[in-house]
Amino acid sequence: MSKPRKPFYFVFIVFLPILQIFTNAQGQAVDTTITINANSPTIVNFAGRRMDGPAKANPRNFSFIHTEAGSENLARRISEVKLFGTDGKGMADRKLVDGEYLAEGDIGSWRYKIDLEVPNEKNAAAHISWISNDRGILMLSDILPLAAQVKENITAIRFELPQGWKIHSSETMIVQDVFLTSDAGNAVFYIGKDWRERKISSGKFDLRLAISGEWLFSDEDAAAMAQEIFAEYRKIFGSDPAANATIAIGKFPAATNSGSWEAETRGRNVTVISSDMPFKTQSLQRLHEQLRHEIFHLWLPNGVNLSGNYDWFYEGFTLYQSLKTGVALNQIRFEDFLDTISRAHNIDSSQTRRMSLIEASQNRWIGADTQVYARGMVVAFVCDLMLLQSSKGKMSVGDLFRTVYNSHRPPDPAADANTAILKVFASHPHLASVVENYVKGSQKIDWRVQLDLAGIESEPGNTRSILRVKTKLSGSQKALLDKLGYNNWRKLTRKS
Ligand SMILES: [Zn+2]
């Protein structure tokens, strides 16, 4: 049974705050109602209207996105589109292709349905909207018309859901089941009966966990883990991300192999869709890995106003920092840290078509993603060693993150990412050769000098690099290894 429609006066009192906010905003205002019926929950009804006249740009066009993170033909899920004029009267329209309509006049309101059946490609469950039985994820980017996702627009989203369904979101709830967003393209709603919500203690910052399904770890384990990782990153960046955030952890909606997972951090929403592991220790370890990577993205890239292809920095460098944080929080042994970096170095060295990091970032979606990740991670490690060595342990790769974050947070104006980041690198003269040879250049990474200064060597007799800590270490090598977390495990054992 779905809830009865709300009476008119309720709708009216909700309009008032929206209009007040709207008068202060640059863009236009859109009001959308999303209705889900208990007897056919995957067929979702949408009704929207513009609250301040036709769209400023292309007022007769009505269109949706077609692809998202590798999922194609998304507009094929849309049916029964009905467009109305600004006077509320029905209008004829021409369907150009799936998800593209042209009305005979300026559009004032609309209705349509979308079939949110679980996507066939299982990994898509972390990137596009779906509903399965009593649970679903709504990502507005693939279910609202593009005209309702314009950045400056204020969009009100009201939900009419089956009995017992709840909504978890980072967006502002103004009254029960009604939310306001000024960034609909990045808004995510976790809906259904079996999401359990928990507040994660993180000072003034409002961080929430929405979790569904049964796991080998408890909800408390997940919340404590997210709290610890968040606190660690806050130390690196020196401040919180801009606004509240939600971390959602759920099972795949369709059966999958043990061990597979997919995650995404969109706006202020971390979505981890996963299967469990056979044993609790593995299950906890993997959750830690997922959260270490994704939570970092709340600051970088999602917390900065930078544009362009700079995946080498926000993915490659993130992988490195996430690994280093794993050592710092005693989740990863130092040997495994070195082993992962060795493997990344081997991947980069074996590329026949050599690419600079800047070039690899431009081609990430056409096969260069391994290079972005592997080369980016090794370059981050080399930068970290250089900064630690030149500053006698006072600076690290964390200083690069902090400067980039603090120099480009909204409301700072948008800037080109690669120009901005290379400017930060340029303030550390020791990094000039790294930028020239590896970020802008496509040379193989020669790290012998830095490794030696750090007391790390490549195992002799191997053509591929297998890193290990030297048996005899000088005082400065010991100090540097300590900064990388080499002695963490021992410190922990001494404490306990
Ligand atoms: Zn990532």
CSV table of C-alpha atoms and ligand atoms in Angstrom, one decimal:
chain,number,residue,atom,x,y,z
A,1,MET,CA,0.0,0.0,0.0
A,2,SER,CA,1.3,3.4,-0.8
A,3,LYS,CA,0.6,6.4,1.4
A,4,PRO,CA,-2.3,8.6,0.4
A,5,ARG,CA,-1.5,11.8,-1.4
A,6,LYS,CA,-0.7,14.7,1.0
A,7,PRO,CA,-3.4,17.3,1.3
A,8,PHE,CA,-3.0,20.6,-0.6
A,9,TYR,CA,-2.2,22.8,2.4
A,10,PHE,CA,0.8,20.6,3.2
A,11,VAL,CA,2.2,21.1,-0.3
A,12,PHE,CA,1.7,24.8,0.0
A,13,ILE,CA,3.6,25.2,3.3
A,14,VAL,CA,6.5,23.4,1.8
A,15,PHE,CA,6.5,25.7,-1.2
A,16,LEU,CA,7.1,28.8,1.0
A,17,PRO,CA,10.6,27.9,2.3
A,18,ILE,CA,11.5,26.7,-1.2
A,19,LEU,CA,10.5,30.1,-2.7
A,20,GLN,CA,12.3,31.9,0.0
A,21,ILE,CA,15.5,30.0,-0.7
A,22,PHE,CA,14.9,30.4,-4.4
A,23,THR,CA,14.7,34.2,-4.2
A,24,ASN,CA,18.3,34.2,-2.9
A,25,ALA,CA,19.5,31.8,-5.5
A,26,GLN,CA,21.0,32.4,-8.9
A,27,GLY,CA,19.1,29.6,-10.7
A,28,GLN,CA,15.6,28.5,-11.1
A,29,ALA,CA,13.4,26.3,-8.9
A,30,VAL,CA,12.0,22.8,-9.7
A,31,ASP,CA,9.6,20.7,-7.6
A,32,THR,CA,9.6,17.0,-8.1
A,33,THR,CA,7.5,14.2,-6.5
A,34,ILE,CA,8.8,10.6,-6.6
A,35,THR,CA,6.1,8.0,-6.0
A,36,ILE,CA,6.8,4.3,-5.3
A,37,ASN,CA,3.9,1.8,-5.0
A,38,ALA,CA,4.3,-1.2,-2.8
A,39,ASN,CA,2.8,-3.6,-5.4
A,40,SER,CA,5.2,-2.6,-8.2
A,41,PRO,CA,8.1,-0.8,-6.5
A,42,THR,CA,10.4,-0.8,-9.5
A,43,ILE,CA,8.1,1.2,-11.7
A,44,VAL,CA,8.6,4.6,-10.2
A,45,ASN,CA,6.4,7.6,-11.0
A,46,PHE,CA,7.8,11.1,-11.4
A,47,ALA,CA,5.9,14.4,-11.5
A,48,GLY,CA,7.8,17.7,-11.7
A,49,ARG,CA,7.0,21.3,-12.3
A,50,ARG,CA,8.9,24.5,-12.7
A,51,MET,CA,8.0,27.1,-10.1
A,52,ASP,CA,9.2,30.2,-11.9
A,53,GLY,CA,8.4,30.0,-15.5
A,54,PRO,CA,10.0,28.1,-18.3
A,55,ALA,CA,13.7,27.0,-18.3
A,56,LYS,CA,16.1,29.8,-19.2
A,57,ALA,CA,17.8,27.6,-21.7
A,58,ASN,CA,16.1,25.3,-24.2
A,59,PRO,CA,12.6,25.6,-22.6
A,60,ARG,CA,11.0,23.1,-25.0
A,61,ASN,CA,13.6,20.4,-24.6
A,62,PHE,CA,13.1,17.5,-22.2
A,63,SER,CA,16.0,15.1,-21.9
A,64,PHE,CA,17.9,12.6,-19.7
A,65,ILE,CA,21.4,11.2,-19.5
A,66,HIS,CA,22.1,8.1,-21.6
A,67,THR,CA,25.2,6.6,-20.0
A,68,GLU,CA,26.8,6.6,-16.6
A,69,ALA,CA,30.0,4.8,-15.5
A,70,GLY,CA,29.8,2.3,-18.3
A,71,SER,CA,26.0,1.6,-18.2
A,72,GLU,CA,24.5,2.3,-21.6
A,73,ASN,CA,20.9,3.1,-22.8
A,74,LEU,CA,19.7,4.4,-19.4
A,75,ALA,CA,17.0,6.4,-21.1
A,76,ARG,CA,15.4,3.2,-22.4
A,77,ARG,CA,14.0,2.7,-18.9
A,78,ILE,CA,11.8,5.8,-19.3
A,79,SER,CA,8.1,5.6,-20.4
A,80,GLU,CA,4.8,7.4,-20.5
A,81,VAL,CA,6.3,10.9,-20.8
A,82,LYS,CA,3.6,13.6,-20.6
A,83,LEU,CA,4.6,17.3,-21.0
A,84,PHE,CA,2.5,20.3,-20.0
A,85,GLY,CA,2.7,24.0,-20.8
A,86,THR,CA,3.2,26.7,-18.2
A,87,ASP,CA,-0.6,27.0,-18.2
A,88,GLY,CA,-0.8,23.4,-17.1
A,89,LYS,CA,-2.4,22.2,-20.3
A,90,GLY,CA,-1.1,19.0,-22.0
A,91,MET,CA,1.1,19.6,-25.0
A,92,ALA,CA,2.1,17.5,-28.0
A,93,ASP,CA,5.7,16.4,-28.1
A,94,ARG,CA,8.0,14.6,-30.5
A,95,LYS,CA,10.3,11.8,-29.2
A,96,LEU,CA,13.6,12.3,-30.9
A,97,VAL,CA,15.3,9.2,-29.4
A,98,ASP,CA,15.0,7.4,-26.1
A,99,GLY,CA,15.1,10.1,-23.4
A,100,GLU,CA,15.0,13.1,-25.7
A,101,TYR,CA,11.7,15.0,-26.3
A,102,LEU,CA,10.8,18.2,-28.0
A,103,ALA,CA,7.6,19.9,-26.9
A,104,GLU,CA,5.4,22.2,-29.0
A,105,GLY,CA,5.7,25.0,-26.4
A,106,ASP,CA,7.6,26.0,-23.3
A,107,ILE,CA,7.5,23.2,-20.7
A,108,GLY,CA,5.9,24.0,-17.3
A,109,SER,CA,5.4,20.6,-15.8
A,110,TRP,CA,5.8,16.9,-16.6
A,111,ARG,CA,5.1,13.3,-15.7
A,112,TYR,CA,6.9,10.1,-16.6
A,113,LYS,CA,7.7,6.6,-15.3
A,114,ILE,CA,11.1,4.8,-15.0
A,115,ASP,CA,11.6,1.1,-14.6
A,116,LEU,CA,14.3,0.8,-11.9
A,117,GLU,CA,14.8,-2.9,-12.2
A,118,VAL,CA,18.2,-4.0,-11.0
A,119,PRO,CA,20.8,-3.5,-13.7
A,120,ASN,CA,22.2,-6.5,-15.5
A,121,GLU,CA,25.8,-5.4,-15.1
A,122,LYS,CA,26.3,-6.0,-11.4
A,123,ASN,CA,28.9,-3.3,-10.9
A,124,ALA,CA,26.4,-0.7,-12.0
A,125,ALA,CA,24.6,-1.0,-8.6
A,126,ALA,CA,27.1,1.5,-7.1
A,127,HIS,CA,26.7,4.0,-9.9
A,128,ILE,CA,23.0,4.1,-11.1
A,129,SER,CA,19.6,4.0,-9.6
A,130,TRP,CA,17.9,0.7,-8.8
A,131,ILE,CA,15.2,-0.8,-6.6
A,132,SER,CA,15.0,-4.4,-5.5
A,133,ASN,CA,12.1,-5.6,-3.3
A,134,ASP,CA,12.3,-3.4,-0.2
A,135,ARG,CA,15.5,-1.5,-0.9
A,136,GLY,CA,16.9,0.8,-3.4
A,137,ILE,CA,19.3,3.6,-4.3
A,138,LEU,CA,18.1,6.7,-6.2
A,139,MET,CA,20.8,8.8,-7.8
A,140,LEU,CA,19.0,11.8,-9.2
A,141,SER,CA,21.4,12.2,-12.1
A,142,ASP,CA,20.0,9.3,-14.0
A,143,ILE,CA,16.3,9.7,-13.1
A,144,LEU,CA,15.6,13.5,-13.2
A,145,PRO,CA,15.5,15.4,-16.5
A,146,LEU,CA,18.7,17.3,-17.2
A,147,ALA,CA,16.9,20.6,-16.9
A,148,ALA,CA,16.2,19.8,-13.3
A,149,GLN,CA,19.9,19.2,-12.6
A,150,VAL,CA,21.3,22.6,-13.5
A,151,LYS,CA,23.9,23.5,-10.8
A,152,GLU,CA,22.3,26.7,-9.5
A,153,ASN,CA,18.8,25.3,-9.5
A,154,ILE,CA,17.0,24.6,-6.2
A,155,THR,CA,15.2,21.3,-6.5
A,156,ALA,CA,12.6,20.1,-4.0
A,157,ILE,CA,12.3,16.3,-3.9
A,158,ARG,CA,9.2,14.9,-2.2
A,159,PHE,CA,8.8,11.2,-1.7
A,160,GLU,CA,5.7,9.1,-1.5
A,161,LEU,CA,6.9,5.7,-0.4
A,162,PRO,CA,5.3,2.4,0.6
A,163,GLN,CA,4.5,2.0,4.3
A,164,GLY,CA,7.6,1.4,6.5
A,165,TRP,CA,10.1,2.7,3.9
A,166,LYS,CA,12.7,5.3,5.1
A,167,ILE,CA,15.0,7.7,3.4
A,168,HIS,CA,18.6,8.3,4.2
A,169,SER,CA,20.4,11.2,2.5
A,170,SER,CA,23.0,14.0,2.9
A,171,GLU,CA,20.5,16.4,1.4
A,172,THR,CA,18.5,18.9,3.6
A,173,MET,CA,15.2,17.5,4.8
A,174,ILE,CA,12.8,20.4,5.3
A,175,VAL,CA,9.8,18.4,6.4
A,176,GLN,CA,9.2,14.7,6.6
A,177,ASP,CA,10.1,13.0,3.3
A,178,VAL,CA,10.7,16.4,1.6
A,179,PHE,CA,14.3,17.4,0.7
A,180,LEU,CA,15.9,20.4,-0.9
A,181,THR,CA,19.1,20.2,-3.0
A,182,SER,CA,21.0,22.7,-5.0
A,183,ASP,CA,23.1,20.0,-6.6
A,184,ALA,CA,20.6,17.4,-7.8
A,185,GLY,CA,23.2,15.8,-10.1
A,186,ASN,CA,25.2,14.7,-7.1
A,187,ALA,CA,22.2,13.9,-4.8
A,188,VAL,CA,21.8,10.3,-3.7
A,189,PHE,CA,18.9,8.8,-1.6
A,190,TYR,CA,19.1,5.4,0.0
A,191,ILE,CA,15.5,4.2,0.4
A,192,GLY,CA,13.7,1.2,1.7
A,193,LYS,CA,12.9,-0.8,4.8
A,194,ASP,CA,16.2,-2.3,5.8
A,195,TRP,CA,18.7,0.5,5.9
A,196,ARG,CA,19.9,1.0,9.5
A,197,GLU,CA,21.2,4.5,10.3
A,198,ARG,CA,23.9,5.4,12.7
A,199,LYS,CA,25.5,8.7,13.6
A,200,ILE,CA,29.3,8.5,13.4
A,201,SER,CA,30.9,10.7,16.1
A,202,SER,CA,33.1,13.2,14.3
A,203,GLY,CA,33.0,16.4,16.2
A,204,LYS,CA,30.9,19.1,14.6
A,205,PHE,CA,30.8,17.3,11.3
A,206,ASP,CA,27.5,15.4,10.6
A,207,LEU,CA,28.6,12.0,9.3
A,208,ARG,CA,26.1,9.2,9.0
A,209,LEU,CA,26.3,5.6,8.2
A,210,ALA,CA,23.4,3.8,6.4
A,211,ILE,CA,23.9,0.1,6.4
A,212,SER,CA,21.8,-2.8,5.1
A,213,GLY,CA,22.1,-6.5,5.1
A,214,GLU,CA,23.8,-8.9,7.5
A,215,TRP,CA,27.6,-8.9,7.6
A,216,LEU,CA,30.4,-10.6,9.5
A,217,PHE,CA,31.2,-7.2,11.0
A,218,SER,CA,28.7,-5.4,13.2
A,219,ASP,CA,27.2,-1.9,12.5
A,220,GLU,CA,29.3,-0.7,15.5
A,221,ASP,CA,32.5,-2.1,13.8
A,222,ALA,CA,31.7,-0.2,10.6
A,223,ALA,CA,30.9,3.1,12.4
A,224,ALA,CA,34.0,2.9,14.5
A,225,MET,CA,36.1,2.2,11.5
A,226,ALA,CA,34.6,5.1,9.5
A,227,GLN,CA,35.1,7.4,12.5
A,228,GLU,CA,38.8,6.5,12.8
A,229,ILE,CA,39.5,6.9,9.1
A,230,PHE,CA,37.6,10.2,8.9
A,231,ALA,CA,39.6,11.5,11.9
A,232,GLU,CA,42.9,10.5,10.3
A,233,TYR,CA,42.1,12.3,7.0
A,234,ARG,CA,40.9,15.4,8.9
A,235,LYS,CA,44.3,15.6,10.4
A,236,ILE,CA,45.9,15.5,6.9
A,237,PHE,CA,43.6,18.1,5.4
A,238,GLY,CA,43.4,20.2,8.5
A,239,SER,CA,39.7,20.6,8.3
A,240,ASP,CA,36.3,18.9,7.6
A,241,PRO,CA,34.8,18.4,4.2
A,242,ALA,CA,32.4,21.3,3.3
A,243,ALA,CA,29.1,19.8,4.5
A,244,ASN,CA,27.6,16.7,6.1
A,245,ALA,CA,28.1,13.3,4.4
A,246,THR,CA,26.5,9.8,4.3
A,247,ILE,CA,28.4,6.5,4.0
A,248,ALA,CA,26.1,3.7,2.7
A,249,ILE,CA,27.1,0.1,2.8
A,250,GLY,CA,24.9,-2.5,1.2
A,251,LYS,CA,24.9,-5.9,-0.5
A,252,PHE,CA,24.6,-6.3,-4.2
A,253,PRO,CA,20.9,-6.5,-5.2
A,254,ALA,CA,21.6,-9.7,-7.3
A,255,ALA,CA,23.7,-12.8,-6.3
A,256,THR,CA,27.4,-12.2,-6.8
A,257,ASN,CA,30.7,-14.0,-6.0
A,258,SER,CA,32.1,-13.6,-2.6
A,259,GLY,CA,34.8,-10.9,-2.6
A,260,SER,CA,33.4,-8.7,-5.3
A,261,TRP,CA,32.6,-5.1,-4.6
A,262,GLU,CA,32.1,-1.7,-6.2
A,263,ALA,CA,32.2,1.8,-4.7
A,264,GLU,CA,31.7,5.4,-5.6
A,265,THR,CA,31.8,8.7,-3.8
A,266,ARG,CA,29.4,11.1,-5.4
A,267,GLY,CA,29.1,14.6,-3.9
A,268,ARG,CA,28.7,14.0,-0.2
A,269,ASN,CA,27.7,10.3,-0.5
A,270,VAL,CA,29.9,7.3,-0.2
A,271,THR,CA,28.2,4.2,-1.7
A,272,VAL,CA,29.8,0.8,-1.1
A,273,ILE,CA,28.0,-2.2,-2.7
A,274,SER,CA,29.7,-5.4,-1.8
A,275,SER,CA,29.5,-9.1,-1.0
A,276,ASP,CA,30.9,-10.3,2.3
A,277,MET,CA,34.1,-12.3,2.7
A,278,PRO,CA,34.4,-15.9,4.1
A,279,PHE,CA,35.9,-14.8,7.5
A,280,LYS,CA,35.4,-11.9,9.8
A,281,THR,CA,39.0,-10.7,9.8
A,282,GLN,CA,39.0,-10.5,5.9
A,283,SER,CA,35.6,-8.9,6.0
A,284,LEU,CA,36.9,-6.1,8.4
A,285,GLN,CA,40.1,-5.7,6.4
A,286,ARG,CA,38.2,-5.2,3.2
A,287,LEU,CA,35.8,-2.8,4.6
A,288,HIS,CA,38.7,-0.8,5.9
A,289,GLU,CA,40.3,-0.8,2.4
A,290,GLN,CA,37.0,0.4,0.8
A,291,LEU,CA,36.4,3.1,3.4
A,292,ARG,CA,40.0,4.3,3.3
A,293,HIS,CA,39.8,5.0,-0.4
A,294,GLU,CA,36.3,6.4,-0.6
A,295,ILE,CA,36.2,8.6,2.5
A,296,PHE,CA,39.3,10.4,1.1
A,297,HIS,CA,37.3,11.4,-1.9
A,298,LEU,CA,35.0,13.5,0.3
A,299,TRP,CA,37.9,16.0,0.4
A,300,LEU,CA,39.6,15.1,-2.9
A,301,PRO,CA,38.2,15.5,-5.5
A,302,ASN,CA,34.6,16.1,-4.2
A,303,GLY,CA,35.5,19.0,-1.9
A,304,VAL,CA,37.5,21.1,-4.3
A,305,ASN,CA,36.4,23.3,-7.2
A,306,LEU,CA,38.8,22.0,-9.8
A,307,SER,CA,38.1,20.9,-13.3
A,308,GLY,CA,39.8,18.8,-16.0
A,309,ASN,CA,41.3,15.4,-16.0
A,310,TYR,CA,43.5,14.9,-13.0
A,311,ASP,CA,42.8,11.4,-12.1
A,312,TRP,CA,46.5,10.8,-11.6
A,313,PHE,CA,46.3,13.0,-8.5
A,314,TYR,CA,42.9,12.2,-7.0
A,315,GLU,CA,43.0,8.5,-7.8
A,316,GLY,CA,46.8,7.6,-8.0
A,317,PHE,CA,47.8,9.8,-5.0
A,318,THR,CA,44.7,8.7,-3.1
A,319,LEU,CA,45.6,5.1,-3.5
A,320,TYR,CA,49.0,5.8,-2.0
A,321,GLN,CA,47.7,7.8,0.9
A,322,SER,CA,45.0,5.2,1.6
A,323,LEU,CA,47.8,2.5,1.7
A,324,LYS,CA,49.9,4.6,4.0
A,325,THR,CA,46.9,5.3,6.2
A,326,GLY,CA,46.4,1.5,6.3
A,327,VAL,CA,49.9,1.1,7.8
A,328,ALA,CA,49.3,4.1,10.2
A,329,LEU,CA,46.1,2.5,11.5
A,330,ASN,CA,47.7,-1.0,11.7
A,331,GLN,CA,45.6,-2.6,9.1
A,332,ILE,CA,48.4,-3.3,6.7
A,333,ARG,CA,51.8,-4.7,7.5
A,334,PHE,CA,54.8,-2.6,6.2
A,335,GLU,CA,55.8,-5.6,4.0
A,336,ASP,CA,52.5,-5.5,2.3
A,337,PHE,CA,52.7,-1.7,1.8
A,338,LEU,CA,56.1,-2.2,0.1
A,339,ASP,CA,54.7,-5.2,-1.9
A,340,THR,CA,51.8,-3.2,-3.3
A,341,ILE,CA,54.1,-0.4,-4.3
A,342,SER,CA,56.5,-2.9,-6.0
A,343,ARG,CA,53.7,-4.3,-8.0
A,344,ALA,CA,52.6,-0.9,-9.1
A,345,HIS,CA,56.1,-0.1,-10.2
A,346,ASN,CA,56.3,-3.3,-12.2
A,347,ILE,CA,53.1,-2.5,-13.9
A,348,ASP,CA,54.3,0.9,-14.9
A,349,SER,CA,57.8,-0.3,-16.0
A,350,SER,CA,56.3,-3.0,-18.2
A,351,GLN,CA,54.1,-0.6,-20.3
A,352,THR,CA,55.2,-0.6,-23.9
A,353,ARG,CA,53.2,2.5,-24.8
A,354,ARG,CA,54.6,5.0,-22.3
A,355,MET,CA,52.4,7.8,-21.1
A,356,SER,CA,52.8,10.8,-18.8
A,357,LEU,CA,50.4,11.0,-15.9
A,358,ILE,CA,48.7,13.9,-17.5
A,359,GLU,CA,48.2,12.0,-20.7
A,360,ALA,CA,47.1,8.8,-19.0
A,361,SER,CA,44.4,10.8,-17.0
A,362,GLN,CA,43.0,12.1,-20.3
A,363,ASN,CA,42.7,8.5,-21.6
A,364,ARG,CA,41.5,6.8,-18.4
A,365,TRP,CA,38.3,5.6,-19.9
A,366,ILE,CA,39.9,4.2,-23.0
A,367,GLY,CA,42.2,1.8,-21.4
A,368,ALA,CA,44.8,3.9,-19.5
A,369,ASP,CA,43.2,3.4,-16.1
A,370,THR,CA,45.9,0.9,-14.9
A,371,GLN,CA,48.6,3.4,-15.7
A,372,VAL,CA,46.7,6.2,-13.9
A,373,TYR,CA,46.5,4.1,-10.8
A,374,ALA,CA,49.8,2.3,-10.8
A,375,ARG,CA,52.0,5.2,-12.0
A,376,GLY,CA,50.1,7.7,-9.9
A,377,MET,CA,50.7,5.6,-6.8
A,378,VAL,CA,54.4,5.1,-7.4
A,379,VAL,CA,54.9,8.8,-8.2
A,380,ALA,CA,53.1,9.7,-4.9
A,381,PHE,CA,55.5,7.4,-3.0
A,382,VAL,CA,58.5,9.0,-4.6
A,383,CYS,CA,57.2,12.5,-3.8
A,384,ASP,CA,56.6,11.4,-0.2
A,385,LEU,CA,60.1,10.1,0.1
A,386,MET,CA,61.5,13.3,-1.4
A,387,LEU,CA,59.5,15.6,0.8
A,388,LEU,CA,60.3,13.6,3.9
A,389,GLN,CA,64.0,13.5,3.1
A,390,SER,CA,64.3,17.2,2.2
A,391,SER,CA,62.4,18.4,5.2
A,392,LYS,CA,63.9,15.9,7.7
A,393,GLY,CA,60.5,14.4,8.2
A,394,LYS,CA,58.6,17.6,8.7
A,395,MET,CA,56.8,17.4,5.4
A,396,SER,CA,55.1,14.7,3.4
A,397,VAL,CA,52.7,14.0,0.6
A,398,GLY,CA,50.0,15.1,3.1
A,399,ASP,CA,51.2,18.7,2.7
A,400,LEU,CA,50.4,18.6,-1.0
A,401,PHE,CA,46.9,17.4,-0.3
A,402,ARG,CA,46.3,20.0,2.4
A,403,THR,CA,47.5,22.9,0.2
A,404,VAL,CA,45.5,21.8,-2.8
A,405,TYR,CA,42.4,21.4,-0.7
A,406,ASN,CA,42.7,24.6,1.2
A,407,SER,CA,43.5,26.7,-1.9
A,408,HIS,CA,40.5,25.4,-4.0
A,409,ARG,CA,37.6,24.9,-1.7
A,410,PRO,CA,34.2,26.4,-2.7
A,411,PRO,CA,33.4,29.3,-2.8
A,412,ASP,CA,36.8,29.7,-4.4
A,413,PRO,CA,36.2,30.0,-8.2
A,414,ALA,CA,36.7,27.0,-10.5
A,415,ALA,CA,40.2,26.5,-11.6
A,416,ASP,CA,42.0,24.1,-14.0
A,417,ALA,CA,43.1,21.2,-11.8
A,418,ASN,CA,46.4,20.3,-13.4
A,419,THR,CA,47.6,23.9,-13.5
A,420,ALA,CA,46.6,24.4,-9.8
A,421,ILE,CA,48.2,21.1,-8.6
A,422,LEU,CA,51.4,21.7,-10.5
A,423,LYS,CA,51.6,25.1,-9.0
A,424,VAL,CA,51.5,23.5,-5.5
A,425,PHE,CA,54.2,21.0,-6.6
A,426,ALA,CA,56.3,24.0,-7.9
A,427,SER,CA,56.4,25.4,-4.4
A,428,HIS,CA,58.6,22.4,-3.5
A,429,PRO,CA,61.7,22.7,-5.7
A,430,HIS,CA,62.8,19.2,-4.8
A,431,LEU,CA,59.8,17.8,-6.8
A,432,ALA,CA,60.8,19.6,-10.1
A,433,SER,CA,62.3,16.4,-11.6
A,434,VAL,CA,59.3,14.3,-10.6
A,435,VAL,CA,57.0,16.7,-12.4
A,436,GLU,CA,59.2,16.9,-15.5
A,437,ASN,CA,60.0,13.2,-15.8
A,438,TYR,CA,56.9,11.4,-14.6
A,439,VAL,CA,53.9,13.8,-14.3
A,440,LYS,CA,54.4,15.7,-17.6
A,441,GLY,CA,56.9,13.2,-19.0
A,442,SER,CA,56.6,9.5,-19.7
A,443,GLN,CA,60.0,8.2,-18.4
A,444,LYS,CA,60.3,5.0,-16.5
A,445,ILE,CA,60.4,5.7,-12.7
A,446,ASP,CA,63.9,5.5,-11.4
A,447,TRP,CA,63.6,5.5,-7.6
A,448,ARG,CA,67.0,4.1,-6.6
A,449,VAL,CA,68.3,7.2,-4.9
A,450,GLN,CA,65.2,7.8,-2.9
A,451,LEU,CA,64.9,4.2,-1.9
A,452,ASP,CA,68.5,4.1,-0.7
A,453,LEU,CA,68.1,7.2,1.4
A,454,ALA,CA,65.0,5.5,3.0
A,455,GLY,CA,66.9,2.3,3.8
A,456,ILE,CA,64.8,0.3,1.3
A,457,GLU,CA,66.3,-2.0,-1.4
A,458,SER,CA,65.1,-4.1,-4.2
A,459,GLU,CA,65.7,-7.8,-3.6
A,460,PRO,CA,68.8,-8.8,-5.6
A,461,GLY,CA,68.5,-11.3,-8.4
A,462,ASN,CA,65.0,-10.2,-9.5
A,463,THR,CA,64.4,-8.4,-12.7
A,464,ARG,CA,61.1,-7.2,-11.3
A,465,SER,CA,61.4,-5.0,-8.2
A,466,ILE,CA,60.5,-6.6,-4.9
A,467,LEU,CA,61.1,-4.1,-2.1
A,468,ARG,CA,62.4,-4.8,1.4
A,469,VAL,CA,63.9,-2.9,4.3
A,470,LYS,CA,67.7,-3.2,4.5
A,471,THR,CA,69.1,-5.1,7.4
A,472,LYS,CA,71.6,-2.4,8.5
A,473,LEU,CA,70.1,1.0,8.8
A,474,SER,CA,71.5,4.4,9.5
A,475,GLY,CA,69.9,6.8,12.0
A,476,SER,CA,68.4,9.0,9.2
A,477,GLN,CA,67.0,5.9,7.4
A,478,LYS,CA,65.4,4.7,10.7
A,479,ALA,CA,63.8,8.1,11.2
A,480,LEU,CA,62.4,8.1,7.7
A,481,LEU,CA,61.1,4.6,7.9
A,482,ASP,CA,59.5,5.5,11.1
A,483,LYS,CA,57.6,8.4,9.4
A,484,LEU,CA,56.4,5.9,6.8
A,485,GLY,CA,55.0,3.7,9.6
A,486,TYR,CA,57.6,0.9,9.6
A,487,ASN,CA,57.6,0.7,13.4
A,488,ASN,CA,53.8,1.0,13.9
A,489,TRP,CA,53.2,-2.6,14.5
A,490,ARG,CA,55.9,-2.7,17.2
A,491,LYS,CA,54.5,0.4,18.9
A,492,LEU,CA,51.1,-1.2,19.0
A,493,THR,CA,52.5,-4.5,20.5
A,494,ARG,CA,54.4,-2.5,23.1
A,495,LYS,CA,51.2,-0.6,24.1
A,496,SER,CA,49.1,-3.7,24.5
B,1,ZN,ZN,38.7,6.5,-6.3
